[in-house]
Amino acid sequence: MAERGAWWREGIFYQIYPRSFQDSDCDGVGDLTGIIHRLPHLLTLGVDAIWLSPIFTSPMADFGYDIADYTGIDPLYGTMEDFDALVKAAHDGGLKVILDLVPNHTSDQHPWFLQARHARDDPHRDWYIWRDPAPDGGPPNNWLSEFGGGAWAFDSKTAQYYYHAFLAQQPDLNWRNPQVRAAIYNVMRFWLRKGVDGFRVDVIWHLIKDAQFRDNPANPDYHGGRPPHEQILSRYSADRPEVHEVVAEMRAVIDEFDDRVLIGEIYLPVERLMTYYGKDLTGAHLPFNFALLSAPWHAREIEAIIADYEAALPPGAWPNWVLGNHDRPRVASRVGPDQPRVAAMLLLTLRGTPTLYYGDEIGMHQVEIAPGEVRDPFERNVPGIGVGRDGCRTPMQWSALPQAGFTQAVPWLPVADDFTHENVVNLSADRRSILNLYRALIRMRKTHRALVTGRYRPVAAQGDLLLYRREDDGEVITVALNLGDEPVAIATEGRGLDGEILLSTWLDRDGERIDGTLDLRGNEGVVIGKAI
Ligand code: GLC
Ligand code: MG
């Protein structure tokens, strides 16, 4: 059962993309010691847990999502001593540490795969997914790789194809094989014993594929400009019923230890997403809710997304919300230049665990990457339609020093042009900056229980206005967000909007009493508190 008061229900999560957070050894790539140096920023911000994208031994074909040793730290990021030091420093500061578990596939350089491809009768052969060619010698079925092209790579030495949902350098493990399960569960135990507080599980809905490898159906809604793998629906290659048994087993491993969390990366429609809480909530504690990542930024659409999500939650399941990650365009660029503060207020006042993406707290935007400088394998394979993920992975902007204080070398991705102004030092000093808004929102969430545990109640509104309440026994909090640039005036009569402004997105209305009319400027959000 989901425990009341658990840290992963009450806390705020922060995703670090380690390559881009802070370099400490002048190689242009962020590392673990760099993260340790920057923990004070996170403590001032007030977050409760950090999730690190993969830091394990990897050839970096997909920047760490291709793992060659699940229990080794890649030298680019440091050593196991550095890792232990990071966990200790984080814990000393009261921060939990969540690692990225990538169980769906390994690197093609992982010893398991090197052995598996060695011979058909190798004991590791069945750890991966091998099929004979179709009668015409082509791939066994029509499944496509998410990163472009077919999902089957021919291995000439053993004359069979292996399956890769992502790059050919990321062969999928065979999760129907009990030895694979046992091996990954032991990887989990290794890190849990070291004191990590849980895992974000990469593409958890992909783990089990159709036993008969049936062809996927065509996607009738496909249109040009979308990634080519969307031409077929992944009916048989992902979200298979048997995956829930695996998720429950992972949860059982998590439950061997006290107070740890299991988070699942899942891009599925809301009804499917809910199944990952598991039967009687024995699945993931938090199946990531990515609905806002692709939401059209309109009040009515967001209102409907929240309503659908709240309505679909199984009894006792704890919600969560995500506004940005290392795979999707930066929120500041998705919502337009005037709305990032409103988006921040939304994320931090909704019911459920919020996950922030590094840099969003200083309003970092999607950076244009010149074609010759593209690093992301997805963009390299499928160029020109805007799938590139480099632009949301650029170095954290710490200061006006060269390379934004991220590195003293040439950074692996360019630093955004606006860094001399948009950086942590500068925005800290500016009382009304977005960074200080994030800090204030986080403080407010911690001091007003209704924002954490209170019920969510929509309030009818029109146009660009999004209105809702968070209520518990002692307090009612009203959130009013103006998603448009025109001012709006709302009569409070009969709507119970009276009270005192706790926070405005422009940080200049604290303490104002609302009585009769609530006036919002364009692009403004306010939080109104009232004791009951
Ligand atoms: C997940 C990761 C993404 C990675 C992919 C393959 O979606 O978030 O960055 O490329 O899995 O591992
Ligand atoms: Mg480095």
XYZ file of N, CA and C in Angstrom, residues 54-271:
654
model
N 21.313 8.109 -16.239
C 22.312 7.058 -15.994
C 23.769 7.552 -15.892
N 24.467 6.990 -14.905
C 25.862 7.339 -14.629
C 26.750 6.099 -14.763
N 26.209 5.035 -15.362
C 26.899 3.744 -15.375
C 27.802 3.600 -16.607
N 28.685 2.624 -16.534
C 29.634 2.356 -17.617
C 28.898 2.218 -18.947
N 29.315 3.005 -19.919
C 28.551 3.049 -21.167
C 29.400 3.551 -22.322
N 29.209 2.981 -23.503
C 29.860 3.548 -24.701
C 29.212 4.870 -25.131
N 28.104 5.248 -24.520
C 27.452 6.542 -24.742
C 26.837 6.693 -26.136
N 26.447 5.578 -26.746
C 25.738 5.696 -28.028
C 24.429 6.454 -27.815
N 23.793 6.260 -26.648
C 22.583 7.005 -26.285
C 22.830 7.703 -24.939
N 24.042 8.206 -24.777
C 24.440 8.995 -23.607
C 24.056 8.362 -22.279
N 24.439 7.081 -22.164
C 24.277 6.403 -20.883
C 23.070 5.491 -20.804
N 22.137 5.628 -21.743
C 20.988 4.701 -21.773
C 21.364 3.412 -22.520
N 22.652 3.245 -22.742
C 23.207 2.012 -23.311
C 24.291 1.563 -22.335
N 23.926 0.642 -21.452
C 24.783 0.328 -20.303
C 25.608 -0.929 -20.569
N 26.904 -0.826 -20.279
C 27.795 -1.970 -20.469
C 28.159 -2.625 -19.138
N 27.877 -1.948 -18.031
C 28.094 -2.535 -16.708
C 27.144 -1.841 -15.730
N 26.142 -2.599 -15.280
C 25.095 -1.996 -14.447
C 25.575 -1.596 -13.064
N 26.707 -2.144 -12.627
C 27.152 -1.801 -11.271
C 28.486 -1.059 -11.293
N 28.818 -0.504 -12.437
C 30.047 0.298 -12.523
C 29.702 1.746 -12.838
N 30.502 2.679 -12.346
C 30.334 4.099 -12.663
C 31.189 4.401 -13.887
N 30.644 5.081 -14.861
C 31.452 5.425 -16.028
C 32.541 6.415 -15.615
N 33.797 6.185 -16.062
C 34.893 7.084 -15.671
C 34.650 8.548 -16.049
N 33.846 8.765 -17.074
C 33.511 10.142 -17.440
C 32.849 10.870 -16.262
N 32.088 10.123 -15.473
C 31.358 10.727 -14.345
C 32.112 10.626 -13.030
N 33.129 9.748 -12.977
C 33.897 9.627 -11.743
C 34.079 8.176 -11.344
N 34.155 7.964 -10.033
C 34.448 6.630 -9.504
C 33.346 6.235 -8.524
N 33.422 4.984 -8.063
C 32.454 4.539 -7.054
C 32.620 5.342 -5.763
N 33.860 5.756 -5.467
C 34.069 6.595 -4.260
C 33.322 7.926 -4.421
N 33.403 8.477 -5.634
C 32.679 9.734 -5.871
C 31.180 9.519 -5.684
N 30.711 8.360 -6.175
C 29.279 8.086 -6.038
C 28.881 7.993 -4.564
N 29.691 7.240 -3.814
C 29.388 7.104 -2.383
C 29.414 8.470 -1.697
N 30.369 9.299 -2.113
C 30.469 10.639 -1.513
C 29.227 11.462 -1.864
N 28.743 11.293 -3.082
C 27.537 12.035 -3.484
C 26.327 11.599 -2.656
N 26.172 10.290 -2.513
C 25.024 9.808 -1.734
C 25.110 10.321 -0.297
N 26.322 10.280 0.254
C 26.474 10.745 1.643
C 26.168 12.241 1.745
N 26.729 13.017 0.826
C 26.512 14.472 0.889
C 25.036 14.794 0.703
N 24.396 14.087 -0.223
C 22.970 14.335 -0.459
C 22.173 13.980 0.795
N 22.420 12.799 1.329
C 21.686 12.371 2.522
C 21.944 13.299 3.704
N 23.196 13.734 3.854
C 23.501 14.670 4.951
C 22.672 15.943 4.829
N 22.404 16.325 3.572
C 21.608 17.533 3.365
C 20.099 17.257 3.351
N 19.732 16.002 3.579
C 18.311 15.663 3.606
C 17.719 15.360 2.237
N 18.578 15.144 1.247
C 18.080 14.836 -0.102
C 18.131 13.343 -0.367
N 17.066 12.807 -0.923
C 17.051 11.418 -1.354
C 17.728 11.320 -2.723
N 18.212 10.118 -3.052
C 18.892 9.925 -4.337
C 18.220 8.782 -5.097
N 17.760 9.078 -6.297
C 17.080 8.084 -7.129
C 17.927 7.837 -8.371
N 18.150 6.568 -8.681
C 18.946 6.238 -9.873
C 18.039 5.829 -11.026
N 18.633 5.849 -12.209
C 17.928 5.465 -13.420
C 18.258 3.995 -13.683
N 17.235 3.158 -13.701
C 17.435 1.736 -13.994
C 17.008 1.527 -15.447
N 17.880 0.925 -16.245
C 17.589 0.755 -17.674
C 17.542 -0.740 -17.987
N 16.440 -1.401 -17.651
C 16.392 -2.856 -17.759
C 15.925 -3.376 -19.111
N 15.399 -2.518 -19.968
C 14.822 -3.004 -21.224
C 15.896 -3.462 -22.196
N 17.041 -2.785 -22.142
C 18.110 -3.084 -23.088
C 19.449 -2.818 -22.440
N 20.485 -3.432 -22.988
C 21.851 -3.129 -22.542
C 22.555 -2.445 -23.714
N 23.806 -2.148 -23.518
C 24.667 -1.774 -24.645
C 25.011 -3.039 -25.430
N 25.297 -2.878 -26.717
C 25.792 -4.050 -27.464
C 27.213 -4.419 -27.017
N 27.815 -3.573 -26.163
C 29.141 -3.888 -25.621
C 29.055 -4.552 -24.248
N 27.853 -4.755 -23.740
C 27.723 -5.447 -22.451
C 28.224 -6.882 -22.626
N 28.995 -7.397 -21.646
C 29.496 -8.774 -21.774
C 28.383 -9.792 -22.040
N 27.190 -9.554 -21.485
C 26.083 -10.498 -21.750
C 25.800 -10.564 -23.252
N 25.787 -9.410 -23.900
C 25.452 -9.427 -25.330
C 26.624 -9.955 -26.157
N 27.837 -9.596 -25.753
C 29.002 -10.107 -26.502
C 28.978 -11.630 -26.482
N 28.621 -12.193 -25.321
C 28.534 -13.659 -25.247
C 27.346 -14.166 -26.059
N 26.224 -13.506 -25.924
C 25.003 -13.968 -26.601
C 25.192 -14.026 -28.115
N 25.909 -13.071 -28.671
C 26.027 -13.030 -30.124
C 27.133 -13.935 -30.637
N 27.844 -14.526 -29.694
C 28.978 -15.371 -30.028
C 28.532 -16.667 -30.736
N 27.475 -17.272 -30.239
C 27.004 -18.537 -30.840
C 25.559 -18.792 -30.448
N 24.844 -19.499 -31.307
C 23.429 -19.767 -31.014
C 23.231 -20.580 -29.747
N 24.243 -21.389 -29.408
C 24.056 -22.222 -28.207
C 24.771 -21.626 -26.991
N 25.158 -20.376 -27.092
C 25.779 -19.751 -25.919
C 24.748 -19.645 -24.793
N 25.174 -19.889 -23.547
C 24.207 -19.801 -22.431
C 23.529 -18.428 -22.314
N 24.170 -17.377 -22.796
C 23.533 -16.058 -22.723
C 22.654 -15.742 -23.935
N 22.625 -16.663 -24.907
C 21.876 -16.362 -26.133
C 20.451 -15.885 -25.824
N 19.776 -16.651 -24.986
C 18.359 -16.389 -24.711
C 18.135 -15.185 -23.768
N 19.218 -14.524 -23.368
C 19.056 -13.301 -22.565
C 18.575 -12.153 -23.458
N 18.711 -12.318 -24.752
C 18.278 -11.287 -25.713
C 17.206 -11.893 -26.609
N 16.721 -11.122 -27.573
C 15.587 -11.555 -28.382
C 16.065 -11.850 -29.805
N 16.202 -13.114 -30.098
C 16.724 -13.555 -31.396
C 15.626 -14.238 -32.190
N 15.550 -13.950 -33.478
C 14.566 -14.614 -34.330
C 15.216 -14.923 -35.676
N 14.694 -15.984 -36.276
C 15.154 -16.309 -37.633
C 14.632 -15.261 -38.608
N 15.344 -15.102 -39.738
C 14.838 -14.202 -40.784
C 13.489 -14.696 -41.308
N 12.722 -13.768 -41.865
C 11.503 -14.146 -42.585
C 11.917 -14.987 -43.799
N 10.960 -15.704 -44.416
C 11.304 -16.559 -45.562
C 12.086 -15.820 -46.655
N 11.821 -14.541 -46.831
C 12.564 -13.793 -47.864
C 13.911 -13.282 -47.350
N 14.276 -13.665 -46.144
C 15.565 -13.239 -45.598
C 15.490 -11.925 -44.838
N 14.346 -11.249 -44.947
C 14.172 -9.956 -44.266
C 13.898 -10.141 -42.783
N 13.616 -9.023 -42.091
C 13.375 -9.077 -40.645
C 12.137 -9.899 -40.297
N 12.089 -10.458 -39.096
C 11.017 -11.364 -38.682
C 9.626 -10.738 -38.629
N 9.514 -9.441 -38.412
C 8.198 -8.793 -38.449
C 8.381 -7.307 -38.748
N 7.275 -6.551 -38.650
C 7.320 -5.148 -39.102
C 7.634 -4.142 -38.002
N 8.133 -4.586 -36.869
C 8.349 -3.660 -35.773
C 9.438 -2.641 -36.128
N 9.219 -1.412 -35.639
C 10.135 -0.315 -35.967
C 10.872 0.172 -34.722
N 12.081 0.676 -34.958
C 12.865 1.259 -33.863
C 12.354 2.659 -33.566
N 12.301 3.015 -32.294
C 11.861 4.367 -31.908
C 12.832 5.435 -32.406
N 14.024 5.015 -32.727
C 15.014 5.982 -33.199
C 15.220 5.913 -34.713
N 14.238 5.415 -35.434
C 14.310 5.386 -36.901
C 14.739 4.035 -37.440
N 14.117 3.641 -38.554
C 14.468 2.376 -39.203
C 13.792 1.192 -38.541
N 14.171 -0.007 -39.012
C 13.589 -1.229 -38.465
C 14.149 -1.518 -37.079
N 13.435 -2.405 -36.358
C 13.843 -2.719 -34.989
C 14.661 -4.011 -34.910
N 14.976 -4.577 -36.084
C 15.710 -5.838 -36.072
C 17.065 -5.644 -36.749
N 18.128 -6.110 -36.106
C 19.469 -6.027 -36.702
C 19.942 -7.445 -37.004
N 20.465 -7.628 -38.200
C 20.918 -8.962 -38.605
C 22.333 -9.199 -38.102
N 22.522 -10.357 -37.472
C 23.839 -10.730 -36.982
C 24.371 -11.803 -37.925
N 25.323 -11.438 -38.774
C 25.700 -12.371 -39.851
C 26.403 -13.618 -39.316
N 27.122 -13.457 -38.206
C 27.845 -14.620 -37.697
C 26.898 -15.770 -37.331
N 25.797 -15.453 -36.692
C 24.879 -16.512 -36.268
C 23.600 -16.550 -37.114
N 23.539 -15.699 -38.130
C 22.435 -15.710 -39.111
C 21.047 -15.582 -38.484
N 20.955 -14.771 -37.447
C 19.638 -14.435 -36.880
C 19.565 -12.921 -36.659
N 18.336 -12.456 -36.472
C 18.131 -11.050 -36.140
C 17.982 -10.897 -34.623
N 18.468 -9.776 -34.094
C 18.117 -9.435 -32.713
C 17.269 -8.168 -32.714
N 16.452 -8.057 -31.679
C 15.494 -6.964 -31.580
C 16.063 -5.799 -30.774
N 15.868 -4.596 -31.285
C 16.253 -3.388 -30.525
C 15.155 -2.341 -30.695
N 14.492 -2.015 -29.599
C 13.421 -1.008 -29.653
C 14.003 0.373 -29.899
N 15.297 0.556 -29.555
C 15.934 1.857 -29.759
C 17.088 1.662 -30.739
N 18.309 2.047 -30.396
C 19.410 1.909 -31.352
C 19.825 0.448 -31.515
N 20.450 0.136 -32.641
C 21.004 -1.216 -32.814
C 22.061 -1.493 -31.737
N 22.656 -0.416 -31.196
C 23.626 -0.582 -30.088
C 22.935 -0.764 -28.743
N 21.613 -0.904 -28.758
C 20.850 -1.122 -27.520
C 19.943 -2.353 -27.665
N 20.543 -3.550 -27.739
C 19.719 -4.759 -27.888
C 18.789 -4.962 -26.686
N 17.539 -5.338 -26.955
C 16.571 -5.565 -25.873
C 16.862 -6.871 -25.150
N 16.783 -6.814 -23.836
C 16.883 -8.032 -23.034
C 15.578 -8.824 -23.158
N 15.673 -10.119 -22.949
C 14.503 -10.992 -23.000
C 13.946 -11.179 -21.592
N 12.918 -10.374 -21.270
C 12.361 -10.397 -19.912
C 11.483 -11.612 -19.645
N 11.335 -12.489 -20.638
C 10.657 -13.762 -20.353
C 11.637 -14.770 -19.758
N 12.914 -14.432 -19.786
C 13.933 -15.329 -19.261
C 14.162 -15.034 -17.770
N 13.912 -16.034 -16.898
C 14.043 -15.788 -15.447
C 15.453 -15.371 -15.030
N 16.461 -15.806 -15.786
C 17.829 -15.413 -15.409
C 18.045 -13.907 -15.599
N 17.440 -13.358 -16.656
C 17.541 -11.918 -16.882
C 16.888 -11.180 -15.708
N 15.717 -11.646 -15.336
C 15.018 -10.998 -14.219
C 15.886 -11.028 -12.961
N 16.411 -12.205 -12.662
C 17.208 -12.342 -11.433
C 18.426 -11.422 -11.487
N 19.041 -11.335 -12.664
C 20.257 -10.506 -12.785
C 19.937 -9.037 -12.524
N 18.853 -8.557 -13.118
C 18.518 -7.128 -12.931
C 18.035 -6.880 -11.495
N 17.313 -7.829 -10.932
C 16.879 -7.623 -9.535
C 18.103 -7.541 -8.612
N 19.136 -8.288 -8.943
C 20.355 -8.182 -8.132
C 21.064 -6.848 -8.337
N 20.963 -6.311 -9.546
C 21.497 -4.959 -9.781
C 20.753 -3.968 -8.868
N 19.452 -4.116 -8.812
C 18.672 -3.215 -7.945
C 19.141 -3.335 -6.498
N 19.285 -4.592 -6.052
C 19.708 -4.790 -4.655
C 21.080 -4.189 -4.399
N 21.961 -4.305 -5.376
C 23.312 -3.735 -5.223
C 23.231 -2.250 -4.869
N 22.423 -1.504 -5.620
C 22.350 -0.050 -5.389
C 21.514 0.277 -4.153
N 20.481 -0.520 -3.913
C 19.653 -0.259 -2.726
C 20.474 -0.476 -1.451
N 21.334 -1.497 -1.470
C 22.215 -1.727 -0.314
C 23.181 -0.577 -0.122
N 23.562 0.055 -1.222
C 24.443 1.222 -1.106
C 23.710 2.438 -0.571
N 22.417 2.311 -0.425
C 21.674 3.409 0.197
C 20.870 4.261 -0.754
N 20.793 3.887 -2.055
C 19.971 4.731 -2.923
C 18.496 4.547 -2.544
N 17.721 5.570 -2.816
C 16.352 5.628 -2.305
C 15.309 5.147 -3.303
N 15.759 4.683 -4.445
C 14.798 4.146 -5.391
C 15.283 4.293 -6.820
N 14.386 3.930 -7.739
C 14.722 3.952 -9.169
C 13.617 4.592 -9.975
N 14.061 5.255 -11.020
C 13.181 5.627 -12.123
C 13.495 4.576 -13.180
N 12.504 3.800 -13.582
C 12.758 2.687 -14.495
C 12.483 3.122 -15.930
N 13.523 3.058 -16.738
C 13.470 3.462 -18.133
C 12.495 2.576 -18.924
N 11.697 3.179 -19.765
C 10.728 2.509 -20.666
C 10.138 1.209 -20.093
N 9.609 1.317 -18.884
C 9.141 0.112 -18.175
C 8.019 -0.587 -18.948
N 7.255 0.168 -19.745
C 6.122 -0.466 -20.452
C 6.560 -1.273 -21.676
N 7.859 -1.195 -21.976
C 8.408 -1.936 -23.119
C 8.911 -3.334 -22.765
N 8.993 -3.663 -21.462
C 9.821 -4.815 -21.084
C 9.403 -6.134 -21.727
N 8.098 -6.367 -21.838
C 7.652 -7.653 -22.404
C 7.063 -7.434 -23.804
N 7.481 -8.264 -24.733
C 6.940 -8.188 -26.105
C 6.033 -9.408 -26.347
N 5.223 -9.294 -27.357
C 4.304 -10.376 -27.717
C 5.056 -11.700 -27.879
N 4.524 -12.749 -27.264
C 5.190 -14.055 -27.339
C 5.240 -14.576 -28.771
N 4.240 -14.180 -29.583
C 4.220 -14.673 -30.973
C 4.831 -13.693 -31.971
N 5.284 -12.567 -31.507
C 5.908 -11.557 -32.387
C 5.023 -11.203 -33.582
N 3.732 -10.986 -33.287
C 2.816 -10.615 -34.378
C 3.157 -9.234 -34.932
N 2.854 -9.024 -36.208
C 3.047 -7.717 -36.830
C 2.217 -6.667 -36.105
N 2.770 -5.468 -35.973
C 2.007 -4.357 -35.425
C 1.065 -3.802 -36.490
N -0.114 -3.318 -36.058
C -1.038 -2.716 -37.040
C -0.567 -1.329 -37.479
N -1.020 -0.925 -38.656
C -0.701 0.422 -39.147
C -1.417 1.447 -38.273
N -0.839 2.618 -38.162
C -1.457 3.720 -37.423
C -2.243 4.586 -38.399
N -3.569 4.533 -38.325
C -4.373 5.260 -39.310
C -4.210 6.777 -39.189
N -3.750 7.244 -38.031
C -3.629 8.686 -37.818
C -2.246 9.227 -38.128
N -1.387 8.378 -38.659
C -0.016 8.859 -38.910
C -0.016 9.960 -39.964
N 0.796 10.955 -39.721
C 0.978 11.969 -40.758
C 2.434 12.386 -40.785
N 2.861 12.863 -41.963
C 4.251 13.290 -42.144
C 4.609 14.314 -41.088
N 5.895 14.416 -40.790
C 6.328 15.352 -39.763
C 6.385 14.688 -38.394
N 5.799 13.505 -38.280
C 5.918 12.734 -37.039
C 7.031 11.703 -37.231
N 7.654 11.241 -36.134
C 8.728 10.248 -36.264
C 8.228 8.992 -36.981
N 9.081 8.402 -37.821
C 8.634 7.282 -38.663
C 8.110 6.068 -37.894
N 8.591 5.825 -36.672
C 8.096 4.638 -35.957
C 6.617 4.764 -35.608
N 6.084 5.979 -35.670
C 4.660 6.140 -35.369
C 3.761 5.672 -36.513
N 4.368 5.213 -37.607
C 3.561 4.669 -38.701
C 2.844 3.389 -38.297
N 3.400 2.712 -37.297
C 2.689 1.538 -36.770
C 2.393 1.759 -35.293
N 1.348 1.107 -34.826
C 1.003 1.172 -33.401
C 1.789 0.081 -32.683
N 2.236 0.347 -31.473
C 3.090 -0.653 -30.817
C 2.255 -1.671 -30.025
N 1.160 -2.140 -30.655
C 0.248 -3.043 -29.951
C 0.940 -4.303 -29.440
N 1.814 -4.868 -30.252
C 2.441 -6.138 -29.853
C 3.861 -5.977 -29.312
N 4.428 -4.791 -29.441
C 5.822 -4.630 -29.018
C 5.962 -3.955 -27.653
N 4.863 -3.475 -27.083
C 4.945 -2.810 -25.765
C 3.599 -2.908 -25.054
N 3.620 -2.606 -23.743
C 2.406 -2.589 -22.922
C 1.637 -3.912 -23.020
N 2.359 -5.001 -22.980
C 1.726 -6.327 -22.992
C 1.250 -6.683 -21.585
N 0.182 -7.461 -21.474
C -0.359 -7.760 -20.138
C 0.673 -8.355 -19.178
N 1.564 -9.188 -19.710
C 2.512 -9.867 -18.808
C 3.525 -8.924 -18.168
N 3.603 -7.675 -18.650
C 4.595 -6.755 -18.085
C 4.288 -6.466 -16.615
N 3.003 -6.574 -16.257
C 2.635 -6.217 -14.884
C 3.208 -7.176 -13.850
N 3.437 -8.401 -14.293
C 4.087 -9.357 -13.397
C 5.520 -8.893 -13.095
N 6.185 -8.378 -14.114
C 7.559 -7.893 -13.931
C 7.580 -6.662 -13.018
N 6.653 -5.751 -13.264
C 6.615 -4.528 -12.436
C 6.386 -4.914 -10.965
N 5.497 -5.876 -10.753
C 5.222 -6.312 -9.375
C 6.467 -6.958 -8.750
N 7.220 -7.689 -9.566
C 8.453 -8.289 -9.032
C 9.469 -7.201 -8.663
N 9.572 -6.182 -9.519
C 10.478 -5.075 -9.189
C 10.052 -4.394 -7.897
N 8.748 -4.217 -7.765
C 8.236 -3.593 -6.554
C 8.559 -4.449 -5.332
N 8.490 -5.764 -5.506
C 8.801 -6.639 -4.376
C 10.273 -6.478 -3.970
N 11.144 -6.270 -4.944
C 12.562 -6.039 -4.615
C 12.693 -4.723 -3.839
N 12.015 -3.701 -4.319
C 12.020 -2.395 -3.628
C 11.530 -2.561 -2.189
N 10.502 -3.398 -2.018
C 9.904 -3.581 -0.693
C 10.755 -4.449 0.243
N 11.816 -5.058 -0.288
C 12.750 -5.750 0.604
C 13.493 -4.730 1.473
N 13.459 -3.465 1.048
C 14.180 -2.399 1.756
C 13.157 -1.399 2.290
N 13.550 -0.651 3.325
C 12.620 0.313 3.906
C 12.527 1.559 3.059
N 11.311 2.025 2.841
C 11.119 3.414 2.435
C 11.751 3.803 1.094
N 11.718 2.904 0.126
C 12.292 3.214 -1.199
C 11.147 3.416 -2.189
N 11.488 3.956 -3.355
C 10.429 4.283 -4.313
C 10.692 3.654 -5.687
N 9.607 3.284 -6.351
C 9.684 2.765 -7.713
C 8.865 3.683 -8.627
N 9.574 4.285 -9.578
C 8.933 5.216 -10.522
C 9.062 4.596 -11.911
N 8.007 4.677 -12.698
C 8.077 4.093 -14.034
C 7.988 5.161 -15.114
N 8.880 5.075 -16.098
C 8.742 5.944 -17.276
C 7.735 5.293 -18.216
N 6.613 5.964 -18.453
C 5.532 5.371 -19.260
C 4.858 6.454 -20.093
N 4.950 6.327 -21.403
C 4.196 7.219 -22.286
C 3.016 6.438 -22.833
N 1.871 6.556 -22.148
C 0.663 5.857 -22.588
C -0.539 6.726 -22.253
N -1.667 6.478 -22.929
C -2.892 7.194 -22.561
C -3.262 6.894 -21.105
N -4.002 7.819 -20.514
C -4.196 7.783 -19.071
C -4.770 6.458 -18.539
N -5.716 5.839 -19.279
C -6.295 4.572 -18.756
C -5.245 3.471 -18.718
